[in-house]
Amino acid sequence: MSQTLTPSKLSPSPSFTEITPDSNEFGEFIQETLALTKRLFIQLQRRPSTLIAGIIQPMMWLILFGALFYNAPQGLFGNDLNYAKFLAPGIIVFTAFSGALNAGLPVMFDREFGFLNRLLVAPLSTRYSIVAASTIYIIILSFIQTAVIIAASAVLGAGLPSGLGLAMIALIVFLVVLGMTALSLGLAFALPGHIELIAVIFVTNLPLLFASTALAPLSFMAKWLQVIASLNPLTYAIEPIRYIYFNSSWNLNSIVLETPWTSISFGLVLLILLAFDTLVLLAIQPLLRRRFA
């Protein structure tokens, strides 16, 4: 006598579709990135001094340097403009640059305290979510700082660019932050500890500021410094923003920078910043793959 077998309640349903590990990999990457980004903002909420200092410092630069050159002859910086209007683009870019250069410090402290090892052994869909979260966090902070500086500069007499100008400033800040954050994160994985990373930040921060057009035009500098400033990525971010502040009408063909060897247009400056970001991202790829292996 044959016995009819009835399906067990524990047996899989015929309509059940097996989910492969990579079927929703992008969604998992987004979820992991948002969770890690939220963690960084929770840390910021508990220690808001980072954001407060990041806003107070550029405000002090604007006020003190504006007062320092308050009685400068009219027209000294071109087009009968005051120094506050000349200084504002430099402070915007330098603030974004400084914040991005510090992006590797939280990762470095996670390394030293062992939290990064916990993330590396966690079942993440991709460990690049760690890098993406840090990048998103720094970009958001930079945009907050940039908005405050633009508003403060307007109060101090620098004026306010048009809506399209503000959008272009946001794009330039994004390109600067993206490249420098990637470089800082690469250093965080390459250097042995936070002391070395802080030393690199201190050594490069102010020299890059003074070797750019943030505080003075290119024509004010010695010839050798003009060459260095013309190779400085900060200069290629400052000058288009300054052109937006100085000119109500502009386009991608507008000449924004006169280097010792050639004239550079607005569109070419954007391509140079994009090329810088691409170069940095490609340079840190082998390091990240080795660390995340």
XYZ file of C-alpha atoms in Angstrom:
293
model
C 0.000 0.000 0.000
C 1.504 3.254 -1.082
C 1.645 6.133 1.325
C 0.931 9.636 0.055
C 3.496 12.117 1.258
C 2.115 15.500 2.258
C 4.361 18.520 2.049
C 5.897 19.486 5.347
C 5.242 22.914 6.768
C 9.001 23.321 7.020
C 9.656 22.585 3.381
C 10.199 25.577 1.098
C 7.212 26.846 -0.825
C 7.333 26.208 -4.577
C 6.614 29.908 -5.141
C 9.559 30.969 -2.979
C 12.238 32.714 -4.976
C 15.735 32.417 -3.597
C 17.446 35.732 -3.021
C 21.025 35.682 -4.155
C 23.613 37.690 -2.201
C 24.070 40.188 -5.021
C 20.403 40.658 -5.974
C 20.019 43.765 -3.831
C 23.623 44.768 -3.385
C 23.096 48.403 -4.353
C 20.215 48.779 -1.876
C 22.324 47.263 0.881
C 25.176 49.631 -0.002
C 22.835 52.626 0.328
C 21.470 51.325 3.635
C 24.942 50.710 5.068
C 26.192 54.103 3.886
C 23.234 55.915 5.463
C 23.680 54.018 8.737
C 27.387 54.858 8.920
C 26.679 58.478 7.971
C 24.062 58.665 10.736
C 26.691 57.402 13.185
C 29.002 60.293 12.235
C 26.217 62.831 12.746
C 25.397 61.292 16.133
C 29.038 61.852 17.063
C 28.731 65.451 15.830
C 25.586 65.941 17.911
C 27.417 64.744 21.002
C 30.482 66.870 20.217
C 29.236 69.906 18.233
C 32.491 71.789 18.839
C 33.795 70.502 15.490
C 31.080 72.263 13.531
C 31.118 75.350 15.757
C 34.883 75.747 15.353
C 34.558 75.164 11.622
C 32.183 78.119 11.424
C 33.894 80.460 13.891
C 37.342 80.160 12.321
C 36.392 81.411 8.823
C 34.257 84.128 10.418
C 37.351 85.320 12.279
C 39.343 85.246 9.038
C 36.702 87.369 7.317
C 36.464 89.890 10.133
C 40.173 90.173 10.991
C 41.532 90.242 7.443
C 38.745 92.575 6.400
C 39.710 94.929 9.222
C 43.424 94.534 8.401
C 42.931 95.848 4.865
C 40.028 98.154 5.698
C 41.935 101.313 4.691
C 43.536 99.792 1.601
C 43.347 102.150 -1.409
C 40.208 101.717 -3.486
C 40.947 99.744 -6.631
C 43.974 98.003 -5.139
C 42.382 94.630 -5.821
C 40.809 95.678 -9.110
C 37.502 97.101 -10.279
C 37.112 99.375 -7.232
C 36.106 96.432 -5.054
C 36.610 96.215 -1.311
C 38.751 93.536 0.257
C 35.775 91.722 1.822
C 34.477 90.926 -1.667
C 37.934 89.815 -2.748
C 38.500 87.707 0.369
C 35.148 85.876 0.514
C 35.884 83.312 -2.261
C 39.236 82.442 -0.715
C 37.688 81.849 2.703
C 34.913 79.712 1.178
C 37.381 77.432 -0.589
C 39.903 77.291 2.234
C 37.212 76.355 4.762
C 35.982 73.530 2.540
C 39.568 72.433 1.937
C 40.431 72.410 5.655
C 37.357 70.391 6.562
C 38.047 67.861 3.814
C 41.686 67.568 4.842
C 40.524 66.598 8.345
C 38.154 63.931 6.992
C 40.611 61.139 7.691
C 40.833 61.815 11.427
C 37.585 60.006 12.429
C 38.662 56.981 10.376
C 42.108 57.103 11.943
C 40.628 57.178 15.465
C 38.340 54.270 14.518
C 41.472 52.385 13.487
C 43.267 53.098 16.725
C 40.288 52.308 18.975
C 39.476 49.099 17.117
C 36.057 50.096 15.792
C 37.260 49.932 12.188
C 38.225 46.280 12.653
C 34.659 45.554 13.786
C 33.356 47.167 10.613
C 35.780 45.213 8.450
C 34.607 41.879 9.870
C 30.927 42.868 9.732
C 28.809 41.346 6.926
C 28.812 44.509 4.801
C 27.798 44.233 1.168
C 30.829 46.374 0.353
C 33.365 47.995 2.637
C 33.438 51.040 0.391
C 30.350 52.201 2.306
C 32.800 53.231 5.052
C 34.514 55.626 2.644
C 31.230 56.804 1.119
C 29.773 57.643 4.542
C 32.789 59.752 5.509
C 32.646 61.562 2.170
C 28.930 62.357 2.458
C 29.424 63.574 6.033
C 32.226 65.975 5.074
C 30.351 67.262 2.006
C 27.265 68.113 4.097
C 29.381 69.897 6.727
C 31.207 71.826 4.001
C 27.928 72.977 2.472
C 26.722 74.179 5.886
C 29.953 76.108 6.452
C 29.841 77.528 2.913
C 26.273 78.786 3.399
C 27.251 80.525 6.645
C 30.324 82.143 5.059
C 28.352 83.379 2.036
C 25.725 84.906 4.327
C 28.358 86.516 6.576
C 30.266 87.841 3.550
C 27.077 89.427 2.234
C 26.584 91.207 5.559
C 30.217 92.408 5.503
C 29.791 93.953 2.053
C 30.770 91.199 -0.367
C 27.293 90.970 -1.870
C 25.348 87.880 -2.845
C 25.756 86.009 -6.161
C 22.755 85.039 -8.271
C 20.981 81.704 -7.893
C 22.969 80.213 -10.785
C 26.149 81.604 -9.274
C 25.366 79.991 -5.926
C 24.748 76.664 -7.687
C 28.119 76.919 -9.436
C 29.823 77.764 -6.127
C 28.241 74.636 -4.630
C 29.568 72.559 -7.550
C 33.087 73.922 -7.131
C 33.013 73.331 -3.362
C 31.795 69.789 -4.029
C 34.716 69.109 -6.408
C 37.245 70.474 -3.908
C 35.798 68.506 -0.996
C 35.527 65.276 -3.000
C 39.181 65.263 -4.023
C 40.615 66.371 -0.693
C 38.389 64.002 1.302
C 39.547 61.091 -0.840
C 43.166 62.148 -0.307
C 42.675 62.480 3.458
C 40.984 59.072 3.715
C 43.834 57.561 1.735
C 46.314 59.049 4.193
C 44.216 57.731 7.100
C 44.681 54.185 5.802
C 48.328 54.675 4.781
C 49.831 56.454 7.802
C 50.583 54.571 11.034
C 48.688 56.833 13.456
C 46.824 60.082 14.078
C 49.993 61.928 15.115
C 51.416 61.497 11.616
C 48.111 62.496 9.997
C 47.827 65.643 12.113
C 51.443 66.485 11.225
C 50.627 66.204 7.514
C 47.573 68.436 7.997
C 49.586 71.085 9.842
C 52.414 71.018 7.312
C 50.167 71.366 4.252
C 47.305 73.539 5.506
C 48.719 77.060 5.779
C 51.373 76.712 3.029
C 48.657 75.785 0.533
C 46.626 78.783 1.718
C 49.444 81.297 1.264
C 50.555 79.640 -1.997
C 47.146 80.325 -3.523
C 45.183 83.421 -4.539
C 43.005 83.271 -1.414
C 44.523 86.343 0.248
C 46.142 88.227 -2.638
C 45.903 88.270 -6.433
C 48.453 86.457 -8.535
C 49.996 89.745 -9.735
C 51.001 90.672 -6.145
C 53.256 87.608 -5.782
C 56.892 87.003 -6.602
C 57.445 85.178 -9.890
C 58.376 81.870 -8.240
C 55.286 82.016 -6.028
C 53.106 82.782 -9.041
C 54.255 79.512 -10.587
C 53.471 77.561 -7.393
C 50.078 79.259 -6.979
C 49.255 78.440 -10.596
C 49.793 74.749 -9.812
C 47.799 74.858 -6.567
C 44.338 73.210 -6.850
C 42.937 75.805 -4.429
C 43.653 78.566 -6.939
C 41.553 76.777 -9.555
C 38.643 76.714 -7.113
C 39.048 80.262 -5.777
C 39.309 82.139 -9.060
C 36.034 80.978 -10.669
C 34.140 81.759 -7.451
C 35.822 85.166 -7.335
C 34.827 85.760 -10.951
C 31.203 84.985 -10.020
C 31.398 87.546 -7.208
C 32.977 90.174 -9.476
C 30.817 89.651 -12.561
C 27.053 89.311 -12.736
C 27.280 87.789 -16.225
C 29.600 84.864 -16.870
C 29.781 81.688 -18.915
C 32.015 78.670 -19.373
C 34.178 80.565 -21.872
C 34.924 83.420 -19.464
C 38.626 83.786 -18.636
C 38.941 83.459 -14.869
C 42.670 82.908 -14.361
C 45.803 84.335 -15.986
C 48.711 82.019 -15.184
C 52.343 82.766 -16.121
C 51.967 80.486 -19.157
C 48.357 80.679 -20.352
C 44.823 81.977 -19.807
C 42.320 79.547 -18.311
C 38.578 79.690 -18.867
C 35.759 78.836 -16.468
C 35.016 75.542 -18.195
C 38.678 74.518 -18.235
C 38.959 75.210 -14.504
C 36.072 72.819 -13.857
C 37.747 70.165 -16.007
C 41.021 70.619 -14.100
C 39.246 70.162 -10.756
C 37.444 67.093 -12.116
C 40.743 65.685 -13.375
C 42.313 66.289 -9.952
C 39.485 64.372 -8.259
C 39.789 61.506 -10.752
C 43.539 61.305 -10.241
C 43.199 61.176 -6.447
C 40.431 58.560 -6.564
C 42.474 56.365 -8.889
C 45.581 56.810 -6.719
C 43.886 55.607 -3.522
C 42.129 52.629 -5.124
C 45.048 50.153 -4.652
C 45.408 51.248 -1.017
C 41.702 50.786 -0.290
C 41.619 47.407 -1.995
C 44.569 46.264 0.080
C 43.024 47.530 3.322
C 39.569 46.144 2.530
C 40.788 42.780 1.277
